[in-house]
């Protein structure tokens, strides 16, 4: 991500540096920090000198919310680590740390000491480790399944035999055969459970693997005692079949859960690993050599082959191709990019090899901003998930106590049966489903939205959006097209229209607002010899306009304003329903109008259908805009909005929105993200709409990357579906435990059935959440009301 080239600081980090963590110690080199993080806060000229770093790591060995809490507590105890966020659903962590006090190898060593492994999130080695771990888990599952079938063959005669059918020697032989076949299950297939349990015991804590491992160990110990000493206390019955069955069921559930979670909630990793590890860079002698992407700097020329992702933002200097920009727009249709066209990091080259001049790397790319937003969202914990995390440890302690009490209750009747009842309680009450219920559904929905061009900045936003009953639209760039066209120039008496436009364009060139872009586009399209006009000290007042000093070819300086009539103290010209922008000059007696500019904007062809869909879904739609009331009412009438207000400053919008909130309404705001910051921040949930939004500055909960207004109601419907699935998961987890615990305590649930129930409960939660990954809710957004689908053209006349 970031370009880091300085040598490590001379000062030694605080802490014990005598025990590096294998390859993690290599990450102490500041040149490597940018591969799995970025400077936090203000980025210095040399990122190695950043006072705080924000790093992302993948965690191995964790399986539950209790593990996430343990890792958070461990890292927070390391001097120099300022903030930690760990997600049990994604098995990732965000660590904010100070290079002056600690190095990555040290806080990674703390994670390893706690019994887990931390690997750089964007490191290819981490992906290889995960693939190897998945392969090993598959082998454990296969061993458990094979041994289970063999043990069931040996146990079946005991179940069906009548008294006297089996001799003592045959029964003893079958028990010994089952014991031998069960050994690979205990020594190999159960390895992860025992390893986690030993770690918990050593560190005096509890996680979800501890009761499971205790159940396995008790079952094997009781059955082994019955095998070695048939006439002893536990010789009445052996439970090797139950042991192998519930180990197989648990491994089946965990393996399928991992596969489903990687597939449904893995959008983050697929985005982060979208950039290639290396690229061909042009060197001095004209050859291309392959270098690591993080070694690129602005000014390099790289060759991108078909099928590769562009490693940085740049401009094509040789060749032409087709590019997949689905990450940036949500549109999967390839777009043509010829020589001189811009390309963005993270988009795919589909057709031919091209040479690209690098113009933006690291944090300067839109790709880096997208990754940062998704990283932040993936590590957030919705309120329901935080509640589940808080009760996880007390619940597990309660499980151990309940199992002990059940064993004590049944011991006088049958010691062997008492221990198996305790095992059933230990296994069936594991709160895996409860801890997964919320985060898996939220992350799956966020991944689905990301694939369609909507970034979720705040997972809490999904919960808030589901409750929305009022939606406020800004007009420009949302209900109307992002582009506008200058229709007419009305200069003051004695001033040429071309001169007025030249002054206005000089100011407008310092802004990316749609109105400013329309003025500069009209000036650029003027096919006559144009005077040289420049502007300096330009300031933009959000929602009102621009002010600055404009110097023409003669060197004369004028203090001018370009903006709304209220901002320039101007009277509107005529009764035009077009949007009017005014150019005014400051003189001794105040501001004097130099020209009026009429601009026209087209309503999006799908806008009316989107509004109608929202209203059908029970959402009240409002329109608040800073434009003239007549223009706002015209758009509102076209799209079917009843309540619309024009001439609103950001403060006016905020006041009206807060008034609705005071009436108990749950309000969502949809703005262009350029001048609606206070309103977006004040709404219950907000959308920043339009590709021109600076992602690093957007204050919204959702960012619509493409140009599809229909994504707003689709996101709303998906949020409602997500909350329904979360509630279903929570109810299922609660009802499962409420039903299973009493059955286990009274001895009506054998250990193998308890293992099946535990695995099935977790798997059902993940499968239910996986329904969110299919597609966005379908809505009808066919153009209605005769809205033109043609883009606004920069055709204008001078009046």
GROMACS .gro file of N, CA and C in nm, residues 654-731:
model
  234
  654UNK      N    1  -3.013   2.015   0.770
  654UNK     CA    2  -2.992   1.949   0.899
  654UNK      C    3  -3.108   1.979   0.994
  655UNK      N    4  -3.155   2.104   0.995
  655UNK     CA    5  -3.265   2.141   1.084
  655UNK      C    6  -3.393   2.065   1.047
  656UNK      N    7  -3.425   2.057   0.919
  656UNK     CA    8  -3.546   1.986   0.877
  656UNK      C    9  -3.535   1.836   0.909
  657UNK      N   10  -3.415   1.781   0.890
  657UNK     CA   11  -3.397   1.639   0.919
  657UNK      C   12  -3.410   1.614   1.069
  658UNK      N   13  -3.353   1.701   1.152
  658UNK     CA   14  -3.363   1.683   1.296
  658UNK      C   15  -3.506   1.700   1.343
  659UNK      N   16  -3.584   1.784   1.276
  659UNK     CA   17  -3.726   1.799   1.311
  659UNK      C   18  -3.800   1.668   1.286
  660UNK      N   19  -3.770   1.603   1.175
  660UNK     CA   20  -3.833   1.473   1.146
  660UNK      C   21  -3.790   1.369   1.249
  661UNK      N   22  -3.661   1.371   1.288
  661UNK     CA   23  -3.613   1.276   1.388
  661UNK      C   24  -3.681   1.299   1.523
  662UNK      N   25  -3.708   1.426   1.555
  662UNK     CA   26  -3.775   1.458   1.682
  662UNK      C   27  -3.916   1.402   1.685
  663UNK      N   28  -3.976   1.379   1.568
  663UNK     CA   29  -4.110   1.321   1.560
  663UNK      C   30  -4.107   1.169   1.563
  664UNK      N   31  -3.988   1.113   1.586
  664UNK     CA   32  -3.976   0.968   1.594
  664UNK      C   33  -3.949   0.901   1.461
  665UNK      N   34  -3.917   0.978   1.358
  665UNK     CA   35  -3.887   0.920   1.228
  665UNK      C   36  -3.741   0.871   1.224
  666UNK      N   37  -3.718   0.761   1.155
  666UNK     CA   38  -3.583   0.712   1.130
  666UNK      C   39  -3.543   0.756   0.989
  667UNK      N   40  -3.445   0.845   0.981
  667UNK     CA   41  -3.418   0.918   0.858
  667UNK      C   42  -3.288   0.870   0.793
  668UNK      N   43  -3.294   0.846   0.662
  668UNK     CA   44  -3.176   0.820   0.580
  668UNK      C   45  -3.156   0.938   0.487
  669UNK      N   46  -3.030   0.975   0.464
  669UNK     CA   47  -2.997   1.087   0.377
  669UNK      C   48  -2.918   1.035   0.259
  670UNK      N   49  -2.957   1.078   0.138
  670UNK     CA   50  -2.883   1.045   0.016
  670UNK      C   51  -2.833   1.174  -0.044
  671UNK      N   52  -2.701   1.195  -0.042
  671UNK     CA   53  -2.642   1.317  -0.096
  671UNK      C   54  -2.527   1.285  -0.188
  672UNK      N   55  -2.470   1.391  -0.248
  672UNK     CA   56  -2.357   1.369  -0.339
  672UNK      C   57  -2.225   1.366  -0.264
  673UNK      N   58  -2.227   1.387  -0.131
  673UNK     CA   59  -2.106   1.376  -0.052
  673UNK      C   60  -2.013   1.494  -0.063
  674UNK      N   61  -2.048   1.595  -0.141
  674UNK     CA   62  -1.959   1.709  -0.162
  674UNK      C   63  -1.989   1.824  -0.069
  675UNK      N   64  -2.117   1.850  -0.044
  675UNK     CA   65  -2.150   1.964   0.041
  675UNK      C   66  -2.257   1.929   0.144
  676UNK      N   67  -2.278   1.800   0.167
  676UNK     CA   68  -2.381   1.757   0.261
  676UNK      C   69  -2.322   1.689   0.383
  677UNK      N   70  -2.197   1.720   0.417
  677UNK     CA   71  -2.131   1.654   0.528
  677UNK      C   72  -2.209   1.657   0.659
  678UNK      N   73  -2.254   1.775   0.706
  678UNK     CA   74  -2.327   1.780   0.833
  678UNK      C   75  -2.456   1.698   0.831
  679UNK      N   76  -2.527   1.701   0.716
  679UNK     CA   77  -2.653   1.628   0.708
  679UNK      C   78  -2.628   1.478   0.703
  680UNK      N   79  -2.528   1.436   0.626
  680UNK     CA   80  -2.494   1.294   0.619
  680UNK      C   81  -2.454   1.241   0.756
  681UNK      N   82  -2.379   1.324   0.830
  681UNK     CA   83  -2.333   1.280   0.962
  681UNK      C   84  -2.448   1.279   1.063
  682UNK      N   85  -2.549   1.366   1.045
  682UNK     CA   86  -2.657   1.376   1.142
  682UNK      C   87  -2.769   1.277   1.120
  683UNK      N   88  -2.779   1.216   1.003
  683UNK     CA   89  -2.886   1.121   0.975
  683UNK      C   90  -2.862   0.990   1.049
  684UNK      N   91  -2.970   0.913   1.066
  684UNK     CA   92  -2.954   0.781   1.127
  684UNK      C   93  -2.863   0.693   1.040
  685UNK      N   94  -2.877   0.709   0.910
  685UNK     CA   95  -2.794   0.636   0.815
  685UNK      C   96  -2.786   0.719   0.688
  686UNK      N   97  -2.675   0.710   0.614
  686UNK     CA   98  -2.656   0.801   0.501
  686UNK      C   99  -2.585   0.732   0.386
  687UNK      N  100  -2.615   0.784   0.266
  687UNK     CA  101  -2.551   0.740   0.142
  687UNK      C  102  -2.478   0.857   0.080
  688UNK      N  103  -2.355   0.836   0.038
  688UNK     CA  104  -2.286   0.932  -0.048
  688UNK      C  105  -2.293   0.878  -0.189
  689UNK      N  106  -2.350   0.956  -0.279
  689UNK     CA  107  -2.381   0.907  -0.414
  689UNK      C  108  -2.296   0.979  -0.516
  690UNK      N  109  -2.243   0.906  -0.611
  690UNK     CA  110  -2.169   0.967  -0.721
  690UNK      C  111  -2.023   0.927  -0.718
  691UNK      N  112  -1.967   0.911  -0.835
  691UNK     CA  113  -1.828   0.866  -0.847
  691UNK      C  114  -1.729   0.974  -0.811
  692UNK      N  115  -1.776   1.100  -0.800
  692UNK     CA  116  -1.684   1.208  -0.771
  692UNK      C  117  -1.658   1.223  -0.621
  693UNK      N  118  -1.719   1.139  -0.538
  693UNK     CA  119  -1.705   1.153  -0.394
  693UNK      C  120  -1.563   1.115  -0.351
  694UNK      N  121  -1.491   1.203  -0.281
  694UNK     CA  122  -1.363   1.164  -0.225
  694UNK      C  123  -1.386   1.065  -0.110
  695UNK      N  124  -1.350   0.940  -0.131
  695UNK     CA  125  -1.386   0.837  -0.034
  695UNK      C  126  -1.326   0.865   0.104
  696UNK      N  127  -1.206   0.919   0.107
  696UNK     CA  128  -1.141   0.942   0.236
  696UNK      C  129  -1.213   1.050   0.316
  697UNK      N  130  -1.294   1.136   0.250
  697UNK     CA  131  -1.360   1.246   0.320
  697UNK      C  132  -1.509   1.223   0.338
  698UNK      N  133  -1.562   1.120   0.274
  698UNK     CA  134  -1.706   1.097   0.284
  698UNK      C  135  -1.743   1.060   0.427
  699UNK      N  136  -1.857   1.114   0.472
  699UNK     CA  137  -1.903   1.088   0.608
  699UNK      C  138  -2.021   0.993   0.612
  700UNK      N  139  -2.046   0.926   0.504
  700UNK     CA  140  -2.166   0.844   0.494
  700UNK      C  141  -2.139   0.703   0.545
  701UNK      N  142  -2.250   0.630   0.569
  701UNK     CA  143  -2.241   0.489   0.607
  701UNK      C  144  -2.227   0.399   0.486
  702UNK      N  145  -2.281   0.446   0.372
  702UNK     CA  146  -2.273   0.370   0.246
  702UNK      C  147  -2.221   0.464   0.138
  703UNK      N  148  -2.133   0.412   0.052
  703UNK     CA  149  -2.082   0.488  -0.061
  703UNK      C  150  -2.118   0.414  -0.188
  704UNK      N  151  -2.199   0.478  -0.274
  704UNK     CA  152  -2.238   0.420  -0.402
  704UNK      C  153  -2.131   0.458  -0.504
  705UNK      N  154  -2.054   0.358  -0.548
  705UNK     CA  155  -1.939   0.386  -0.634
  705UNK      C  156  -1.979   0.414  -0.777
  706UNK      N  157  -2.085   0.353  -0.823
  706UNK     CA  158  -2.122   0.367  -0.963
  706UNK      C  159  -2.221   0.479  -0.986
  707UNK      N  160  -2.310   0.458  -1.083
  707UNK     CA  161  -2.403   0.563  -1.125
  707UNK      C  162  -2.545   0.510  -1.126
  708UNK      N  163  -2.576   0.418  -1.033
  708UNK     CA  164  -2.706   0.353  -1.034
  708UNK      C  165  -2.786   0.394  -0.911
  709UNK      N  166  -2.888   0.476  -0.933
  709UNK     CA  167  -2.974   0.519  -0.824
  709UNK      C  168  -3.054   0.403  -0.766
  710UNK      N  169  -3.079   0.301  -0.845
  710UNK     CA  170  -3.157   0.186  -0.799
  710UNK      C  171  -3.089   0.113  -0.684
  711UNK      N  172  -2.958   0.134  -0.667
  711UNK     CA  173  -2.888   0.067  -0.558
  711UNK      C  174  -2.936   0.114  -0.420
  712UNK      N  175  -2.995   0.234  -0.414
  712UNK     CA  176  -3.044   0.283  -0.284
  712UNK      C  177  -3.159   0.197  -0.232
  713UNK      N  178  -3.271   0.179  -0.307
  713UNK     CA  179  -3.376   0.091  -0.255
  713UNK      C  180  -3.332  -0.054  -0.243
  714UNK      N  181  -3.242  -0.098  -0.331
  714UNK     CA  182  -3.194  -0.236  -0.321
  714UNK      C  183  -3.115  -0.257  -0.192
  715UNK      N  184  -3.034  -0.158  -0.155
  715UNK     CA  185  -2.961  -0.168  -0.030
  715UNK      C  186  -3.055  -0.166   0.089
  716UNK      N  187  -3.159  -0.083   0.083
  716UNK     CA  188  -3.259  -0.080   0.189
  716UNK      C  189  -3.326  -0.215   0.206
  717UNK      N  190  -3.368  -0.275   0.096
  717UNK     CA  191  -3.435  -0.405   0.103
  717UNK      C  192  -3.341  -0.514   0.153
  718UNK      N  193  -3.213  -0.507   0.110
  718UNK     CA  194  -3.116  -0.606   0.158
  718UNK      C  195  -3.090  -0.589   0.308
  719UNK      N  196  -3.087  -0.466   0.356
  719UNK     CA  197  -3.068  -0.442   0.499
  719UNK      C  198  -3.183  -0.501   0.579
  720UNK      N  199  -3.305  -0.484   0.530
  720UNK     CA  200  -3.420  -0.542   0.599
  720UNK      C  201  -3.413  -0.694   0.600
  721UNK      N  202  -3.372  -0.751   0.485
  721UNK     CA  203  -3.359  -0.896   0.479
  721UNK      C  204  -3.248  -0.943   0.574
  722UNK      N  205  -3.138  -0.866   0.582
  722UNK     CA  206  -3.028  -0.903   0.671
  722UNK      C  207  -3.073  -0.905   0.816
  723UNK      N  208  -3.149  -0.805   0.857
  723UNK     CA  209  -3.196  -0.802   0.997
  723UNK      C  210  -3.293  -0.916   1.024
  724UNK      N  211  -3.375  -0.953   0.925
  724UNK     CA  212  -3.464  -1.069   0.944
  724UNK      C  213  -3.382  -1.195   0.965
  725UNK      N  214  -3.276  -1.210   0.886
  725UNK     CA  215  -3.193  -1.330   0.900
  725UNK      C  216  -3.118  -1.330   1.032
  726UNK      N  217  -3.070  -1.212   1.077
  726UNK     CA  218  -3.004  -1.204   1.207
  726UNK      C  219  -3.100  -1.246   1.318
  727UNK      N  220  -3.223  -1.196   1.312
  727UNK     CA  221  -3.321  -1.234   1.414
  727UNK      C  222  -3.350  -1.384   1.408
  728UNK      N  223  -3.363  -1.438   1.286
  728UNK     CA  224  -3.385  -1.582   1.273
  728UNK      C  225  -3.269  -1.661   1.335
  729UNK      N  226  -3.146  -1.617   1.308
  729UNK     CA  227  -3.030  -1.685   1.364
  729UNK      C  228  -3.028  -1.679   1.516
  730UNK      N  229  -3.058  -1.561   1.571
  730UNK     CA  230  -3.057  -1.546   1.716
  730UNK      C  231  -3.167  -1.630   1.780
  731UNK      N  232  -3.287  -1.630   1.721
  731UNK     CA  233  -3.394  -1.712   1.774
  731UNK      C  234  -3.360  -1.860   1.766
   0.00000   0.00000   0.00000
